[in-house]
CSV table of C-alpha atoms and ligand atoms in Angstrom, one decimal:
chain,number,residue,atom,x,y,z
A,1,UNK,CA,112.9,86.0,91.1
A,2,UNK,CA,109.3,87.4,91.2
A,3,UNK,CA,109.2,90.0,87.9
A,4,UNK,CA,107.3,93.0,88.3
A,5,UNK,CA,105.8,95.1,85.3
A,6,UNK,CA,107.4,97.8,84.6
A,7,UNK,CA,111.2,98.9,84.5
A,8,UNK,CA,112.3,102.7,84.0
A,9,UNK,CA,114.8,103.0,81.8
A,10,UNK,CA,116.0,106.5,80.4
A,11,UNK,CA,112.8,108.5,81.6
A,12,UNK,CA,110.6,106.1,80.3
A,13,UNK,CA,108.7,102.6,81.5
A,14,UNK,CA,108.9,99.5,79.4
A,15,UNK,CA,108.0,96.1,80.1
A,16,UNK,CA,110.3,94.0,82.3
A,17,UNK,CA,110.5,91.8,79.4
A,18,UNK,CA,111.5,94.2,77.3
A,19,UNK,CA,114.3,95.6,79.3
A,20,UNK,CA,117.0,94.0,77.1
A,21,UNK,CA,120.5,94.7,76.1
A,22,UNK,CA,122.6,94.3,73.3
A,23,UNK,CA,125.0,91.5,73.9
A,24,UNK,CA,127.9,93.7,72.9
A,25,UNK,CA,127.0,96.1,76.0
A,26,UNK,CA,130.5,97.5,76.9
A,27,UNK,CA,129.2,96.5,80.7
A,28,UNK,CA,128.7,92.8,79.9
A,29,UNK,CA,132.7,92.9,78.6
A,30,UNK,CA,134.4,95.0,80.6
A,31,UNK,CA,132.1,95.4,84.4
A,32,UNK,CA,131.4,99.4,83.4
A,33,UNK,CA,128.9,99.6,85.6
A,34,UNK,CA,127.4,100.9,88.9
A,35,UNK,CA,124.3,100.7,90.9
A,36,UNK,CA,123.0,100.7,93.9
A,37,UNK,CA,120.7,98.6,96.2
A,38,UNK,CA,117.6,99.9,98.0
A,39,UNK,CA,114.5,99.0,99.7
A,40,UNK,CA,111.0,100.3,100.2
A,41,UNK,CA,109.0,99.5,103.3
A,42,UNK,CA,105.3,99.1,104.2
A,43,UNK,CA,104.6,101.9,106.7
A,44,UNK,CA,101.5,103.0,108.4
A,45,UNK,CA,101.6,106.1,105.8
A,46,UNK,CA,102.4,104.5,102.8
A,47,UNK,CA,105.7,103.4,100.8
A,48,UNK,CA,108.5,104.7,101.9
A,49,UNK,CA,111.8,104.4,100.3
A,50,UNK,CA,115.3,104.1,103.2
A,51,UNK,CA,117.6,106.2,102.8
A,52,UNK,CA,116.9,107.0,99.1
A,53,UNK,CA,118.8,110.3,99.1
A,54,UNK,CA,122.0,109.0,100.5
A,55,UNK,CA,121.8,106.1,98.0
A,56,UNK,CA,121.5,108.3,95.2
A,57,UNK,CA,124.2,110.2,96.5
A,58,UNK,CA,126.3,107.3,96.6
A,59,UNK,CA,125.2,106.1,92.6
A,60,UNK,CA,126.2,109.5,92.1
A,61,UNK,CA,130.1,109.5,93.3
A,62,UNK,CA,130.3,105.7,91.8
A,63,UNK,CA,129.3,107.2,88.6
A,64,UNK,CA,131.5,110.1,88.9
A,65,UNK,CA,134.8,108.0,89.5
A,66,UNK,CA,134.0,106.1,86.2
A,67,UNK,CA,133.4,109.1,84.3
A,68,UNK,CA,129.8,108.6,83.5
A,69,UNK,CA,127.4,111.4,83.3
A,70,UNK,CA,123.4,110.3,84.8
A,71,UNK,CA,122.1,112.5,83.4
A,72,UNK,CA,119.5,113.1,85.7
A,73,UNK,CA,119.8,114.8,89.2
A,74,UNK,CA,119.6,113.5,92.4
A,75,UNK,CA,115.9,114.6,92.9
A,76,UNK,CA,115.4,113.3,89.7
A,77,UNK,CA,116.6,110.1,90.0
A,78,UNK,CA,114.4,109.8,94.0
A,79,UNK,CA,111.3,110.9,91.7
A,80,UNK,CA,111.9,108.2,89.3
A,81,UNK,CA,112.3,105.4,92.2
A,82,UNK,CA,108.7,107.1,93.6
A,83,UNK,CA,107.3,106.8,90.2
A,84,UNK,CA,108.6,103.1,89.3
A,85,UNK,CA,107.3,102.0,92.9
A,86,UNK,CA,103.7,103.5,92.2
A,87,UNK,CA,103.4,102.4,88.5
A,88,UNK,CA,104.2,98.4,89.8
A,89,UNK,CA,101.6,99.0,92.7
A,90,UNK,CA,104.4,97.4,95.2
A,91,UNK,CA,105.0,97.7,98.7
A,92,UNK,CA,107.7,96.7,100.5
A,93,UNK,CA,110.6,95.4,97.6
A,94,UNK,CA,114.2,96.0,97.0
A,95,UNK,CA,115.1,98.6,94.0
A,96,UNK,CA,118.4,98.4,91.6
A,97,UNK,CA,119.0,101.4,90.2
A,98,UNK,CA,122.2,100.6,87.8
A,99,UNK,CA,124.0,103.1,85.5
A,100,UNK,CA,126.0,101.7,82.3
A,101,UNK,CA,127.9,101.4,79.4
A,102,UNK,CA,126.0,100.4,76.5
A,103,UNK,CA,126.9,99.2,73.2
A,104,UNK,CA,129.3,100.9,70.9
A,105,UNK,CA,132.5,100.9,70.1
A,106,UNK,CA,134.6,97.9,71.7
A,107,UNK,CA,137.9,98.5,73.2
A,108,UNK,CA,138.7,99.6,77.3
A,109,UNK,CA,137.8,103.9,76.4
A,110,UNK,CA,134.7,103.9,77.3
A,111,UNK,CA,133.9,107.6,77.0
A,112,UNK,CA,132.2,107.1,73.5
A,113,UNK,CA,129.6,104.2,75.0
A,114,UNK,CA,126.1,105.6,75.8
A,115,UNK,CA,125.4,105.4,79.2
A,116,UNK,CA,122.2,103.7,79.9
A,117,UNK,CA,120.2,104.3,83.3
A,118,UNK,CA,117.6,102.0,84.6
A,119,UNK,CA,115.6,101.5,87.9
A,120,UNK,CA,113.7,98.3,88.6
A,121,UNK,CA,111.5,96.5,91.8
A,122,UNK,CA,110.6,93.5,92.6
A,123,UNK,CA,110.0,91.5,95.9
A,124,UNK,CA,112.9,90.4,97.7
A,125,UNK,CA,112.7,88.7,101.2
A,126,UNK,CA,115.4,87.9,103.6
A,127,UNK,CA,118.7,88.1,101.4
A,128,UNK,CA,120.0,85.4,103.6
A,129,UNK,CA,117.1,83.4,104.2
A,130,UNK,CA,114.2,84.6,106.8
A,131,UNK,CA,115.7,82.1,109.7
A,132,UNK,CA,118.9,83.5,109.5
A,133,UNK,CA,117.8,87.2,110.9
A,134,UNK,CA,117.0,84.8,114.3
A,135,UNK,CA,119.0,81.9,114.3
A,136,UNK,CA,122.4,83.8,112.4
A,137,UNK,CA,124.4,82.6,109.6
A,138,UNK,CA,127.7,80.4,109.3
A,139,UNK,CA,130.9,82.7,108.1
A,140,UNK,CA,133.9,81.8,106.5
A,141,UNK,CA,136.8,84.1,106.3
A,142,UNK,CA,137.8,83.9,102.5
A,143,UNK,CA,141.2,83.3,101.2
A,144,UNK,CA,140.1,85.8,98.5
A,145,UNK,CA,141.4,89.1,99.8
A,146,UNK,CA,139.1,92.3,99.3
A,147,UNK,CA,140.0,94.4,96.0
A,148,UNK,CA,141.4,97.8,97.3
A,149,UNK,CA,141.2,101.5,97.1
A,150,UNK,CA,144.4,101.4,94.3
A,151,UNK,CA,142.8,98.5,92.5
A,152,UNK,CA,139.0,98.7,92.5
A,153,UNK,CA,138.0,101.8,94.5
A,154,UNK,CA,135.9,99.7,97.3
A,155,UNK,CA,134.1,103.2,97.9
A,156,UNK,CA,131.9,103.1,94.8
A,157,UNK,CA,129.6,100.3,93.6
A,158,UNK,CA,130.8,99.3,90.2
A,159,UNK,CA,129.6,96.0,88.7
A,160,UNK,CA,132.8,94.8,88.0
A,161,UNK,CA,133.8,94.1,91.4
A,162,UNK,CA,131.6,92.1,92.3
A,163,UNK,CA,133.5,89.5,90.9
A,164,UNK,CA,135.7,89.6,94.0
A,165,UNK,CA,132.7,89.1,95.8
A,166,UNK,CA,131.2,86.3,93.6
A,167,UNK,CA,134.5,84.8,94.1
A,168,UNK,CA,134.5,84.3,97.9
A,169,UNK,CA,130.6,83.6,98.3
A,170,UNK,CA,131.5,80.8,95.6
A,171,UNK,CA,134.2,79.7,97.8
A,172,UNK,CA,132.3,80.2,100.9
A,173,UNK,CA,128.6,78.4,99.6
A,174,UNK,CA,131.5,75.5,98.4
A,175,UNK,CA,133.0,74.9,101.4
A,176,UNK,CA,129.3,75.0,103.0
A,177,UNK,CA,128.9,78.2,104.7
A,178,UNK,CA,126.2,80.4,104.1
A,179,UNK,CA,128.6,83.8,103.8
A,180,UNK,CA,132.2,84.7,103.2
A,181,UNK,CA,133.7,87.6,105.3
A,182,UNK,CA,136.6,88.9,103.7
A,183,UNK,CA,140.2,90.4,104.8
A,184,UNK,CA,142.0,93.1,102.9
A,185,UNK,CA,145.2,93.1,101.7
A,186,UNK,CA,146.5,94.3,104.9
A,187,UNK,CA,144.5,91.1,106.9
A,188,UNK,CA,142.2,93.6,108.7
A,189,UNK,CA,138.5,92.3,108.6
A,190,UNK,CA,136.9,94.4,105.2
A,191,UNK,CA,133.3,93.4,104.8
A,192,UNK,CA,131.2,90.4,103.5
A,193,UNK,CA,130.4,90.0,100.3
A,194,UNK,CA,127.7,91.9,100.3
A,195,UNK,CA,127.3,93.4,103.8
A,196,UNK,CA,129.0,95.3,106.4
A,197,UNK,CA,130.4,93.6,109.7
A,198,UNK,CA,129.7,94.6,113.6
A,199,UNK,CA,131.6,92.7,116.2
A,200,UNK,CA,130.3,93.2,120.2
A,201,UNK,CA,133.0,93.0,122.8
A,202,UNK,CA,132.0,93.8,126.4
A,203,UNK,CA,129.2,95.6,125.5
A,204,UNK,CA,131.0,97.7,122.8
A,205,UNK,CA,130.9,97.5,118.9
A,206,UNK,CA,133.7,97.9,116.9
A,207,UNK,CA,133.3,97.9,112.7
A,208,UNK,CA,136.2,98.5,110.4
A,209,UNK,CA,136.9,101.6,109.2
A,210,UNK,CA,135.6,102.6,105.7
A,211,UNK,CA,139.8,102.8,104.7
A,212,UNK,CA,139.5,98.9,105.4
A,213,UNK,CA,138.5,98.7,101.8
A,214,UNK,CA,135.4,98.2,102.7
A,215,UNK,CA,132.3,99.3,101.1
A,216,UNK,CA,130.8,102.4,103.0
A,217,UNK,CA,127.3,100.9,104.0
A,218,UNK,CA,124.7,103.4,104.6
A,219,UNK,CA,122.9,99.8,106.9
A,220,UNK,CA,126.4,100.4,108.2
A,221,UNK,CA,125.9,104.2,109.0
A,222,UNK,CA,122.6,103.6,110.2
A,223,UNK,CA,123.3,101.3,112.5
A,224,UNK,CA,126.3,103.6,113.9
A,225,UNK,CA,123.5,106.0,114.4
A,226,UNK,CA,121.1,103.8,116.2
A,227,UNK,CA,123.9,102.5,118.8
A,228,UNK,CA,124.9,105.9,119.3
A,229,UNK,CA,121.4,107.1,120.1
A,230,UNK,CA,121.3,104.2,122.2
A,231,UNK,CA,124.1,104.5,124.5
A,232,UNK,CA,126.1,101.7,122.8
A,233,UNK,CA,130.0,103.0,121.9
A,234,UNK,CA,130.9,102.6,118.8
A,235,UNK,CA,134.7,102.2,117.7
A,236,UNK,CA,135.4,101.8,114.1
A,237,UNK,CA,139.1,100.2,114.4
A,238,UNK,CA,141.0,97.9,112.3
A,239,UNK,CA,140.2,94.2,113.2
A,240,UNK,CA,141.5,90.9,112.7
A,241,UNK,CA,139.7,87.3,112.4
A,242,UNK,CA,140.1,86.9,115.8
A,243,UNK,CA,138.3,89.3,116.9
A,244,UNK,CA,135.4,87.9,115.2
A,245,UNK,CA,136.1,84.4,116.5
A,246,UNK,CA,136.3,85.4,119.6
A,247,UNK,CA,133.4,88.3,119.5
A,248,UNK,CA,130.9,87.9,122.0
A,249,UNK,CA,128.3,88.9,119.2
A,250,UNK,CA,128.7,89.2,115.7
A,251,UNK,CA,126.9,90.7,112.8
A,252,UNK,CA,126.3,91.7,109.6
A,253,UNK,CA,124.5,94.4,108.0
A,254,UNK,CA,123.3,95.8,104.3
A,255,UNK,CA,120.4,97.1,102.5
A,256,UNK,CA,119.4,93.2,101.2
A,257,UNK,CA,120.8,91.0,104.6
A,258,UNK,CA,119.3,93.9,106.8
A,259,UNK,CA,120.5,93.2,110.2
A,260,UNK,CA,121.3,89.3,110.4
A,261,UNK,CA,123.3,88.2,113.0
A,262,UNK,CA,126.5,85.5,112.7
A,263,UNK,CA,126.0,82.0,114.3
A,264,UNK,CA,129.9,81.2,113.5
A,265,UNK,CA,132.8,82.2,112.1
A,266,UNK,CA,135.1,79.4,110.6
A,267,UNK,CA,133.3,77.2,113.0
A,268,UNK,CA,133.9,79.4,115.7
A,269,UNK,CA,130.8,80.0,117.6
A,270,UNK,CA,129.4,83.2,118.7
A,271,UNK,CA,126.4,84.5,121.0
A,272,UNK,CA,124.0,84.5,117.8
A,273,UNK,CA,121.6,87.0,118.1
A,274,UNK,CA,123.1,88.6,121.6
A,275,UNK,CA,121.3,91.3,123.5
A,276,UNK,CA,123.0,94.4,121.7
A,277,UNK,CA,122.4,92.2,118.0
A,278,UNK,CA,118.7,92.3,119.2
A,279,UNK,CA,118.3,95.7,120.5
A,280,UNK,CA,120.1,97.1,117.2
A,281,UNK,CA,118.2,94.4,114.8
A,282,UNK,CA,115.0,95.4,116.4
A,283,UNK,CA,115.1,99.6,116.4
A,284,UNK,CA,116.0,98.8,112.3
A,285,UNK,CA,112.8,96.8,111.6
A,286,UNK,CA,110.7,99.3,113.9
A,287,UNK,CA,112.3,102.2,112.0
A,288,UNK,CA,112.1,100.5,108.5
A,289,UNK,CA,108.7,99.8,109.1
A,290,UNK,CA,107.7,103.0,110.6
A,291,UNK,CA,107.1,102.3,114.0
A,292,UNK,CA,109.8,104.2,115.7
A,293,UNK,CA,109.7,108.1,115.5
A,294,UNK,CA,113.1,108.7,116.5
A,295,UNK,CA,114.8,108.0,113.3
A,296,UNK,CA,111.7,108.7,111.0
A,297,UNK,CA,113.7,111.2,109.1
A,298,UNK,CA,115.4,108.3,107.2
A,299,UNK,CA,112.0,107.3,105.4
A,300,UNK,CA,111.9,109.2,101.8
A,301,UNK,CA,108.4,109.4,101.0
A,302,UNK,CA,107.0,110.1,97.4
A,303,UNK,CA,107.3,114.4,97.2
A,304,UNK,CA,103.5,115.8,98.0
A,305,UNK,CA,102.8,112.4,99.6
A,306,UNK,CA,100.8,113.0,102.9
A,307,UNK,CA,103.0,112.0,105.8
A,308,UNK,CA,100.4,110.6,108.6
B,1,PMP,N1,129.6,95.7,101.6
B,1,PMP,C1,129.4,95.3,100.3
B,1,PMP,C2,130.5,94.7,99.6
B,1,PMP,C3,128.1,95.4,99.7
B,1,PMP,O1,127.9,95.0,98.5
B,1,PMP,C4,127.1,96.0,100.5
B,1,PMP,C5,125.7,96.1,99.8
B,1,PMP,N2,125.6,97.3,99.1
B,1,PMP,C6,127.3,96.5,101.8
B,1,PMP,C7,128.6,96.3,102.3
B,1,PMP,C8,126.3,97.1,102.6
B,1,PMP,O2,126.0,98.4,102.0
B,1,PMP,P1,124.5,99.1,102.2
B,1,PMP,O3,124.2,99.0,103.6
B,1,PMP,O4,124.7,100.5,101.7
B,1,PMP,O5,123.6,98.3,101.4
């Protein structure tokens, strides 16, 4: 992992090696955490952050469901992302902002554990490996089901579970495949591990719906914006594994993987990178990297920053 300098943490920057925690953090016990995950692009006028509001939006309900106050608003917390980006000098990176329970008392009540925010960059390539957003990864459907909405809420981004998903990309990276997708209880398609999932049939995409259990993506939302500006129908509808083996394209989608398209699925080959993959793959780098005006709106720029 390439370190930056500087982490916020509670209005203030320290030193990323500084950033430390007591090993009695109720969040290292018991998972009381929640975050989110962000990038910043390089754009012809500057930094600019994706989505930042809607992401903060999102930390926001995560932290509501677990009871924990920020402590900072919205606009706050976007200023602090700005500020954290200029102070590091860093262009395009992925930011973790993570809310949670620090050390005090031990036990499951966690009302009486300070809650700790931080926010910190670094440089983070191709979550699943620069090759894979052309050539497409191997899936394997997990025999891990995805946690629920009556077990872990799936709709916020709590630490603790991510075990599920550590879980099945164990499994999966075991049994040599580069990414598990995973079923819900139910054995409709949720998400991957870590990213949202697009099938293409006859020239339409289908995506489960968020009450699949899986995580609402805001990649996910985007890219149900972009088809839709494009023409392409969009279903969101319950989907089995066979729809994915037998999907003329497949892919997946998240604020690390970005748009990467699926070579397989249990061995089960698919187009790859198919036309629509392409077409959708391509209008999220041109937007993400400021070179396509029609969905400029989704670039959050430091407040007072001149837009060119
Ligand atoms: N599903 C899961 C389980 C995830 O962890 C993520 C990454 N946050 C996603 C989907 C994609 O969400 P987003 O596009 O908001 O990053």
């Amino acid at each position: 992992m390439q370190t930056t300098e500087k982490i916020w943490r509670n209005g203030s920057f320290v030193p990323w090696e500084d950033a430390q925690v007591h090993v009695l953090t109720h969040a290292l016990h018991y998972g009381t955490g929640v975050f989110e995950g962000i990038r910043a692009y390089d754009t012809p006028s500057g930094v600019a952050v994706f989505r930042l509001t809607d992401h903060m939006e999102r930390f926001r309900r995560s932290a509501s469901l677990y009871e924990m106050d920020l402590g900072y608003t919205t606009e706050e917390l976007a200023a602090a992302v700005h500020a954290t980006l200029a102070v590091n000098e860093i262009g395009s990176c992925y930011v973790r902002p993570i809310a949670f329970r620090g050390a005090g008392p031990m036990g499951l009540y966690p009302l009486d554990n300070p809650v700790e925010v931080i926010i910190a960059v670094w440089p983070w390539g191709a979550y699943l490996g620069e090759e894979a957003l052309d050539k497409g990864v191997s899936c394997k459907i997990s025999s891990f089901r995805r946690i629920g909405p009556n077990t872990l809420p799936p709709a916020a981004k709590a630490s603790g579970q991510y075990i599920n998903s550590v879980l099945a990309k164990l499994e999966a990276s075991r049994c040599g495949f580069d990414e598990a997708i995973l079923l819900n209880e139910e054995g409709y398609v949720a998400d991957g591990s870590g990213e949202n999932v697009f099938v293409v049939r006859d020239g339409v995409l289908y995506t489960p719906p968020t009450t699949a259990s899986c995580l609402p993506g805001i990649t996910r939302a985007t890219v149900i914006r972009m088809a839709t500006a494009l023409g392409i129908e969009v279903r969101q509808t319950n989907l089995v594994r066979t729809d994915l083996y037998f999907g003329d394209e497949v892919f997946l989608c998240g604020t690390a993987a970005e748009v990467t398209p699926v070579a397989s699925i249990d061995g089960h080959q698919t187009g790859g990178r198919g036309p629509l993959t392409k077409q959708l793959q391509d209008t999220f780098f041109a937007t993400v990297n400021g070179r396509d005006e029609r969905f400029a709106d989704m670039l959050e720029y430091p407040v007072g920053a001149e837009v060119a």
